[in-house]
Coordinates of C-alpha atoms in Angstrom, one line a residue:
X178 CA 133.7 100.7 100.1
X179 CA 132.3 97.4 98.7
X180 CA 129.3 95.6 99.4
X181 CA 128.2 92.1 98.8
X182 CA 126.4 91.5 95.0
X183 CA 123.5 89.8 97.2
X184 CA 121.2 92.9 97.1
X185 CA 121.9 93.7 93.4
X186 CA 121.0 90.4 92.5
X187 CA 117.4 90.6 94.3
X188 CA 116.4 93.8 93.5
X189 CA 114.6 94.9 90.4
X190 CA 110.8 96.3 89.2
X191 CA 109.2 93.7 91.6
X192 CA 110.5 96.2 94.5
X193 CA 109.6 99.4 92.8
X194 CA 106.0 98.2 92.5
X195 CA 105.6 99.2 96.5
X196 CA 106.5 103.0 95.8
X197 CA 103.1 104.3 95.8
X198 CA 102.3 102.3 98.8
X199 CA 104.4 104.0 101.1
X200 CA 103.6 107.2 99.4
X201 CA 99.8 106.8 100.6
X202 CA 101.1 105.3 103.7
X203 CA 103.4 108.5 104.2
X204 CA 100.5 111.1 103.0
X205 CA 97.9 108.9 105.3
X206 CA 100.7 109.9 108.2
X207 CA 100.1 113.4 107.6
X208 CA 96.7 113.3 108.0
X209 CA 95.6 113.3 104.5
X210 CA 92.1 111.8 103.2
X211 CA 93.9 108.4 101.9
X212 CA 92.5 105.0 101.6
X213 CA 95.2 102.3 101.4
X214 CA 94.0 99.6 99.0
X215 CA 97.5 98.8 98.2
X216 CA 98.4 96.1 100.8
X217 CA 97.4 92.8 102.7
X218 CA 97.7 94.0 106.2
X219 CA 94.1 92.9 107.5
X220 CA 92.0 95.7 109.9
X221 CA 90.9 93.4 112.2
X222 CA 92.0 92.9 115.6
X223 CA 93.9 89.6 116.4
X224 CA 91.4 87.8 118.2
X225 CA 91.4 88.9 122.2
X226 CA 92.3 84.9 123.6
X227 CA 95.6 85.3 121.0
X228 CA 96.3 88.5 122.6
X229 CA 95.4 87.6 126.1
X230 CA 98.5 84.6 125.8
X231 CA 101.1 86.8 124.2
X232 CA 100.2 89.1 127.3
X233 CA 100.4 86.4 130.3
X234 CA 103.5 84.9 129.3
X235 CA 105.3 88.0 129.0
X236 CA 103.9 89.0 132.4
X237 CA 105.2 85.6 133.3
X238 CA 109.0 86.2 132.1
X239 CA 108.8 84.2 128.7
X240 CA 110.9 86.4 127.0
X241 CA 114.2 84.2 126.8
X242 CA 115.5 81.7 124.1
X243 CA 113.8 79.5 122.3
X244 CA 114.2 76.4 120.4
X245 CA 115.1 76.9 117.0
X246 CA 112.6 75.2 115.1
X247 CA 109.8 75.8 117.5
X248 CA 108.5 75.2 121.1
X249 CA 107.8 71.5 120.9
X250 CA 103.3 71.9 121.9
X251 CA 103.5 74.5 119.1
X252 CA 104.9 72.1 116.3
X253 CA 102.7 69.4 117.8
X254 CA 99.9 71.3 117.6
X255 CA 100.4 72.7 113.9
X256 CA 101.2 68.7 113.4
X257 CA 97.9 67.8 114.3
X258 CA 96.2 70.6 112.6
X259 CA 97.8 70.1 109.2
X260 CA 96.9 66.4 109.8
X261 CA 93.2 67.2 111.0
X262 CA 93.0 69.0 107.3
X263 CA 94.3 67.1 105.3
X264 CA 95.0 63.7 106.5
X265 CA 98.4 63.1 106.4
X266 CA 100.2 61.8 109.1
X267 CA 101.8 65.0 110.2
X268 CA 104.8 64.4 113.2
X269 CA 106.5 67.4 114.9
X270 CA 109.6 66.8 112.8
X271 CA 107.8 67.7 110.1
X272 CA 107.2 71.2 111.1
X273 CA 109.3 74.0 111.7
X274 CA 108.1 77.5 113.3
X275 CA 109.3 80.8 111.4
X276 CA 108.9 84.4 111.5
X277 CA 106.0 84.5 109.3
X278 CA 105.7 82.9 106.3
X279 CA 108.1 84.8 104.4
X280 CA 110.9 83.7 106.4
X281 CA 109.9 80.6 105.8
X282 CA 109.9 80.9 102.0
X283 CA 113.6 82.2 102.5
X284 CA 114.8 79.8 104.5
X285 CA 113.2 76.7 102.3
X286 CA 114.6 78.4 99.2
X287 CA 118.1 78.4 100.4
X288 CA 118.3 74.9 102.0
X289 CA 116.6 73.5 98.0
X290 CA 118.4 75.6 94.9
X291 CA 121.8 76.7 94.2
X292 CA 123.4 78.2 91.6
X293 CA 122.5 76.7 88.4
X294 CA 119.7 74.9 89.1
X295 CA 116.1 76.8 87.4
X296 CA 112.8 76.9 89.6
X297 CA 109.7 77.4 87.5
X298 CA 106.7 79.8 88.7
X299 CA 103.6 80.0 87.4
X300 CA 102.7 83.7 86.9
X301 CA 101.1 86.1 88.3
X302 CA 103.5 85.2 91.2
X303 CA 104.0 87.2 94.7
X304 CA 106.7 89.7 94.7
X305 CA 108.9 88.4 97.0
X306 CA 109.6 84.9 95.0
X307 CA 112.2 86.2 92.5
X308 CA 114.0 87.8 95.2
X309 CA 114.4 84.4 97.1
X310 CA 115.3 82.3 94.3
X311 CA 117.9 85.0 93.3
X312 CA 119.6 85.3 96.6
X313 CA 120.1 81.5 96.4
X314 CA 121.7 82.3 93.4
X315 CA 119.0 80.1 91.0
X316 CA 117.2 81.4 88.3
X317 CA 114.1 82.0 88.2
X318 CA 111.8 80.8 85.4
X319 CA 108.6 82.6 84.7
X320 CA 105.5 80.6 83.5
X321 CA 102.9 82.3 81.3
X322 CA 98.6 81.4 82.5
X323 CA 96.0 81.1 80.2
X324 CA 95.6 84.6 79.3
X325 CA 92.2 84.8 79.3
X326 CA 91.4 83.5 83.0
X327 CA 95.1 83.7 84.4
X328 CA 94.6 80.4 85.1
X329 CA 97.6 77.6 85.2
X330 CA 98.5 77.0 82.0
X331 CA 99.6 73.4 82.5
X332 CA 100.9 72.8 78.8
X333 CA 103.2 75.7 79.4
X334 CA 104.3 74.5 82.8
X335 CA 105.1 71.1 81.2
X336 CA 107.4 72.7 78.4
X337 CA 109.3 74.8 80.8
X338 CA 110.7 71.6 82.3
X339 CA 114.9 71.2 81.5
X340 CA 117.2 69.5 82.9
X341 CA 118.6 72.4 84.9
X342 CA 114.3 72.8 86.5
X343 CA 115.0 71.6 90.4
X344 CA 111.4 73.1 91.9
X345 CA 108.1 74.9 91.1
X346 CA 107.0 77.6 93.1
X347 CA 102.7 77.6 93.4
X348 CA 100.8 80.0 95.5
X349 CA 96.7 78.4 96.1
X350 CA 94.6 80.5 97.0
X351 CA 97.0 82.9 94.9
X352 CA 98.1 86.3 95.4
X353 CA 97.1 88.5 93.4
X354 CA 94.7 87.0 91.4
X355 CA 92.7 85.1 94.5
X356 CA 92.2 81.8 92.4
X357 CA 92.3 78.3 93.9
X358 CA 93.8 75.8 91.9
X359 CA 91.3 73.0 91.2
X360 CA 92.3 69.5 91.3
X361 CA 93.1 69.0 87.8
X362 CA 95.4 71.7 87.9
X363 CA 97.5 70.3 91.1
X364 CA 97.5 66.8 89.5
X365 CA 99.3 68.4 86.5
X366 CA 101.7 69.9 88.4
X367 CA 102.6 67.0 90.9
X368 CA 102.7 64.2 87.5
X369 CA 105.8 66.8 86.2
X370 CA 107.0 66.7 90.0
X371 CA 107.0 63.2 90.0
X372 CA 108.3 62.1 86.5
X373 CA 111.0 64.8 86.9
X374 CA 112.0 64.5 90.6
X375 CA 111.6 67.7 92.0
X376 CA 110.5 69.9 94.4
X377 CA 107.0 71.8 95.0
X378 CA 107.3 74.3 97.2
X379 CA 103.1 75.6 98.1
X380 CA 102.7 79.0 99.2
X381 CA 99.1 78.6 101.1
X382 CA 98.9 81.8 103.4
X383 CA 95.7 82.1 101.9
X384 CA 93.8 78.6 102.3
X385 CA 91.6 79.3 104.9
X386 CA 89.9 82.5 103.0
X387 CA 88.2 80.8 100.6
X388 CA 85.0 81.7 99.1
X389 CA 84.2 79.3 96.0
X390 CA 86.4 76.5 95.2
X391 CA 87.5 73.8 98.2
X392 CA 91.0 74.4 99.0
X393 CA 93.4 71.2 98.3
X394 CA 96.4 70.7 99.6
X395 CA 99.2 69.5 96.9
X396 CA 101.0 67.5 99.4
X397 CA 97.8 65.2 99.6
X398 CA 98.3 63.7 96.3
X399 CA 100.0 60.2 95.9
X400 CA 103.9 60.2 96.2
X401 CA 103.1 64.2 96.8
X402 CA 104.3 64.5 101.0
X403 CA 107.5 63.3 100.0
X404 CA 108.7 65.9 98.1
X405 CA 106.3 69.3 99.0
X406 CA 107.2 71.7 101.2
X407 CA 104.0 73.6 102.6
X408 CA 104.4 77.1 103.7
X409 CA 101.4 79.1 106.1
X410 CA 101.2 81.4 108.9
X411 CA 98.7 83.2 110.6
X412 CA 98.8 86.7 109.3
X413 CA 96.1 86.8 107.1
X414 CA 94.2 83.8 109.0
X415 CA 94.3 85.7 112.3
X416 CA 94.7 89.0 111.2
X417 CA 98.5 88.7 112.6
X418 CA 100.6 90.3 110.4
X419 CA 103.5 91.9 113.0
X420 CA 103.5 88.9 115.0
X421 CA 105.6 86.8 112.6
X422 CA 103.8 83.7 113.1
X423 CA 104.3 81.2 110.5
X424 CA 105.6 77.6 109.5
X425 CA 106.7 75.3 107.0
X426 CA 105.8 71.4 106.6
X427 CA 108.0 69.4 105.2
X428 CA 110.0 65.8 105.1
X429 CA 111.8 66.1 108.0
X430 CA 115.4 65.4 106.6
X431 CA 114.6 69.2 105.2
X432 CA 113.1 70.5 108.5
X433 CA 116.5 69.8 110.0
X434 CA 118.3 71.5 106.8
X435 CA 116.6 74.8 107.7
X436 CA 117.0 74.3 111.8
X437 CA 120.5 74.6 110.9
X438 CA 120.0 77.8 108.7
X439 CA 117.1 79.4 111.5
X440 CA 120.3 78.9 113.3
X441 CA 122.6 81.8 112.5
X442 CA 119.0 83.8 111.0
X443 CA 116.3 83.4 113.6
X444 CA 117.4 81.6 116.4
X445 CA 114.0 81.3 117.7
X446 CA 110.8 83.0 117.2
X447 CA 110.3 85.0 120.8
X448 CA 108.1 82.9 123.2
X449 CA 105.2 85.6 123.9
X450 CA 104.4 85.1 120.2
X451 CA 104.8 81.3 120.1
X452 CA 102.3 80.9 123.0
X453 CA 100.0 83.2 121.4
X454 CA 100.2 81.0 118.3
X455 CA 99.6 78.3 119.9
X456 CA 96.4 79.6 121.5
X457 CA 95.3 80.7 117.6
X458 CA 96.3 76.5 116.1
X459 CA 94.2 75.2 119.2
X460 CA 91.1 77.4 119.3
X461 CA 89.6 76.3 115.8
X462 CA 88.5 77.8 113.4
X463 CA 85.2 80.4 114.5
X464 CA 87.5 83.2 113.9
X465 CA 88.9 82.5 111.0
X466 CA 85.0 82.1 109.8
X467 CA 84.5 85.3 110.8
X468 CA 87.3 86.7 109.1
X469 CA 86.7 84.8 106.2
X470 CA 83.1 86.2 105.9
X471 CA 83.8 89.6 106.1
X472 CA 86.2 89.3 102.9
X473 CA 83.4 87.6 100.9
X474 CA 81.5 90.4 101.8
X475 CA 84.3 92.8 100.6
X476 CA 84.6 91.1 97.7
X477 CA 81.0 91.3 96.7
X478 CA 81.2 94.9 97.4
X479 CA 83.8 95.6 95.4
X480 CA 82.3 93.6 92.4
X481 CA 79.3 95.2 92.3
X482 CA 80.5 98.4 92.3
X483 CA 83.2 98.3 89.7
X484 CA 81.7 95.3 87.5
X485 CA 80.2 97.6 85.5
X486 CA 82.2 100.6 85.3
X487 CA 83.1 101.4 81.4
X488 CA 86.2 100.6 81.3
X489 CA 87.2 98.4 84.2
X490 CA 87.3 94.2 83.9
X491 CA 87.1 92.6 87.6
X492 CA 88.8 89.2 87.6
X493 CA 86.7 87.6 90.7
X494 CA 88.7 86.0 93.0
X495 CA 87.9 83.0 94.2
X496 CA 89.9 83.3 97.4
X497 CA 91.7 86.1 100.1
X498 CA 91.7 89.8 100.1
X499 CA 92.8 91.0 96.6
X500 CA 91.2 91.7 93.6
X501 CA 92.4 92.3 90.1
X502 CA 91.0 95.3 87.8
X503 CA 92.0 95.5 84.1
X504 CA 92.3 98.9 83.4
X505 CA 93.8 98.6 79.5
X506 CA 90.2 100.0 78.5
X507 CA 90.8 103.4 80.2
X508 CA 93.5 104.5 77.5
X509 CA 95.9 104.8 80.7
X510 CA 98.9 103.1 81.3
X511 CA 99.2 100.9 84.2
X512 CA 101.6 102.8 86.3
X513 CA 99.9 106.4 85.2
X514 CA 96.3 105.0 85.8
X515 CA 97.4 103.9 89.4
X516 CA 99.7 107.0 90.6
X517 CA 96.5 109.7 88.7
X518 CA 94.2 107.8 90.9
X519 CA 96.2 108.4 94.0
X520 CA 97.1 112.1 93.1
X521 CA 93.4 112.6 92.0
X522 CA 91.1 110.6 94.4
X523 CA 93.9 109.0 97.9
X524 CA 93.3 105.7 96.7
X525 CA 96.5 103.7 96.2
X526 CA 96.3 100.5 94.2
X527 CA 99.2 98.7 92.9
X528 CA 100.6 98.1 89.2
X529 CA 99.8 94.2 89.2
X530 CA 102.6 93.7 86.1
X531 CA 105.1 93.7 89.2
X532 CA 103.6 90.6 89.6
X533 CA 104.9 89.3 86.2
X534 CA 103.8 90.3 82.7
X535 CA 100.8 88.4 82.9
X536 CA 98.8 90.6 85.2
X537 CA 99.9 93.5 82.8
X538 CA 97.1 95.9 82.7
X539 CA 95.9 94.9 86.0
X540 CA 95.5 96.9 89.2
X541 CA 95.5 94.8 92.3
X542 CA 93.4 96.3 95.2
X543 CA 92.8 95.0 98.5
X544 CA 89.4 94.3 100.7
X545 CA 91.8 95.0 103.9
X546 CA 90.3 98.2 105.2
X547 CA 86.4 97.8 106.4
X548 CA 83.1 97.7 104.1
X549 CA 82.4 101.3 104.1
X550 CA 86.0 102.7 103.7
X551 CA 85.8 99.8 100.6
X552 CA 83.0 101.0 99.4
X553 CA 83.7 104.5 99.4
X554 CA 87.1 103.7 97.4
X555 CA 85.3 101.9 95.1
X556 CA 83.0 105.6 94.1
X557 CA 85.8 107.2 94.2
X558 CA 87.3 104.7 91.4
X559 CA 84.2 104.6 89.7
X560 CA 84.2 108.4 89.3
X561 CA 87.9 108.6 88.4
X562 CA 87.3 106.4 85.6
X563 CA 84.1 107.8 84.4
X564 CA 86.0 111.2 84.1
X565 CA 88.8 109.8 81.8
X566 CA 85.5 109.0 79.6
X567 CA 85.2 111.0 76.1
X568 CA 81.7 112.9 76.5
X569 CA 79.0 111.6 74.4

């Protein structure tokens, strides 16, 4: 039998990276000692009001069709949200609900590149892109950082511009590294956007968990809202990871683009979670605070018990629930250092050079499991390392 060249095209290392995640995952099922450090899937509870909704309208019956792009009070709501942080006049046209913000991504991607055109991404870059820009059938075009602080690299951006380039892909706050692109950085990128007429598409899941830079949105920059589309959600916000709750903003000529392809892939998100959503937009942000606290608080823990650990460099994020750990000074391989330390110790981390070859050497763990499960993975990486030490 023959099958469709769609999956060959979108798979690659990128996927293989998750192996020893669902490794720990399926030891953790057995009851093994396992801490899972190797994905963003918060351990906190969506906040009781968001549960309470999803819970009264199903008792209610709310479990029919939708509207494709959204329930019209929830992209009102997210209007005057996006509006309220950033300024920009924001109309319900210009949002469109999805089933979490990677369905978004998808969707976007498809309704922007083609084959042939070329959409640049500055690396380290989330797994998932290359797969979207390759099912679209464009190519992706990888963007080296400043390889000392993995920082945008804007020279580098600028001379990966041809005339094939249709959009750039950003993530601020980024995953994995956890930095927040300052405002020199975003004006580089939107002057190339503007001069060369194309697309940014602003991955910023993580904007509400930041710790030490002020998160800007692109689309606030002059001749910017015109030609950004701005993807979110409430998985990592809310801790809402299974309820698919996300959006994009965007012109609204796009936003009706991708109602037509939410048409034959989502055809609504399901009410119960819409209605929960809407309670999460419209109660503020004194959970998201709290949220936000307690990954600072993670992150410190982490720091300061692997900053100093022979061996191990700790990139400090600036932003979210990751961290990256240079492990080239163990002697170990990045892939050998990260399964050993699973076999050795249950702690599962993940090869960061999935992420792109910038992040080589890197381990990316994550603050999503509470401060003493951290803080125990953290002694038990501390002594892994330690051991792979030569006696003095």
């Amino acid at each position: 039998m023959r099958f469709s060249s769609l999956t060959d095209r979108i798979r690659g290392d990128r996927v293989a990276a998750w192996d020893i995640h669902f490794a720990a995952w399926t030891a953790k099922g057995r009851g093994e000692d396992v801490i899972v450090l190797s994905v963003g899937d918060p351990d906190f509870d969506t906040p009781a009001p968001v549960r309470d909704a999803a819970i009264a309208a199903l008792h209610a019956g709310d479990t029919h069709y939708t509207p494709i792009p959204g329930r019209p009070e929830l992209r009102a709501a997210l209007a005057r949200d996006v509006g309220r942080r950033t300024g920009l006049p924001v109309e319900p046209e210009n949002v469109i609900v999805c089933a979490g913000a990677q369905n978004g991504l998808f969707n976007a991607t498809l309704c922007l590149v083609e084959a042939g055109d070329e959409v640049l991404v500055p690396e380290p870059m989330y797994l998932t892109y290359e797969a979207c820009v390759r099912a679209a059938g464009a190519t992706l075009v990888p963007v080296a950082p400043d390889a000392a602080t993995l920082r945008l690299d804007p020279a580098a951006l600028a001379a990966a511009v041809t005339p094939r380039t249709r959009a750039i892909f950003l993530a601020t706050p980024a995953n994995p590294t956890g930095i927040v692109m300052s405002p020199e950085e975003l004006e580089a990128v939107a002057d190339l956007a503007r001069r060369h007429d194309l697309w940014v598409v602003a991955d910023e899941v993580y904007a509400s968990l930041t710790f030490d830079r002020t998160h800007v949105s692109i689309a606030t920059l002059p001749g910017m809202a015109e030609r950004t589309v701005t993807i979110n959600s409430l998985s990592k916000s809310h801790a809402m990871t299974g309820w698919r709750a996300g959006w994009v903003v965007a012109p609204a000529p796009l936003v009706a683009h991708m109602g037509t392809l939410a048409l034959c892939m989502l055809y609504g998100l399901p009410g119960f979670v819409q209605q929960a959503a809407l309670v999460a937009v419209e109660q503020g942000d004194e959970a998201v605070a709290a949220m936000r606290e307690g990954y600072r608080r993670r992150r410190d823990i982490a720091l300061e018990a692997l900053g100093s650990v022979p061996g191990l460099r700790c990139l400090k994020p600036e932003a979210g629930m990751f961290m990256l750990v240079d492990v080239r000074g163990t002697g170990l391989p990045t892939m050998e250092f990260a399964w050993r330390l699973f076999r050795e110790t249950g702690v599962s981390v993940l090869d960061a050079g999935a992420f792109g070859p910038a992040a080589a050497g890197c381990v990316r763990l994550s603050f999503a499991v509470g401060e003493a499960e951290l803080a125990e993975a953290c002694r038990r990486i501390a002594a892994f390392v330690t051991g792979l030490q030569p006696a003095a």
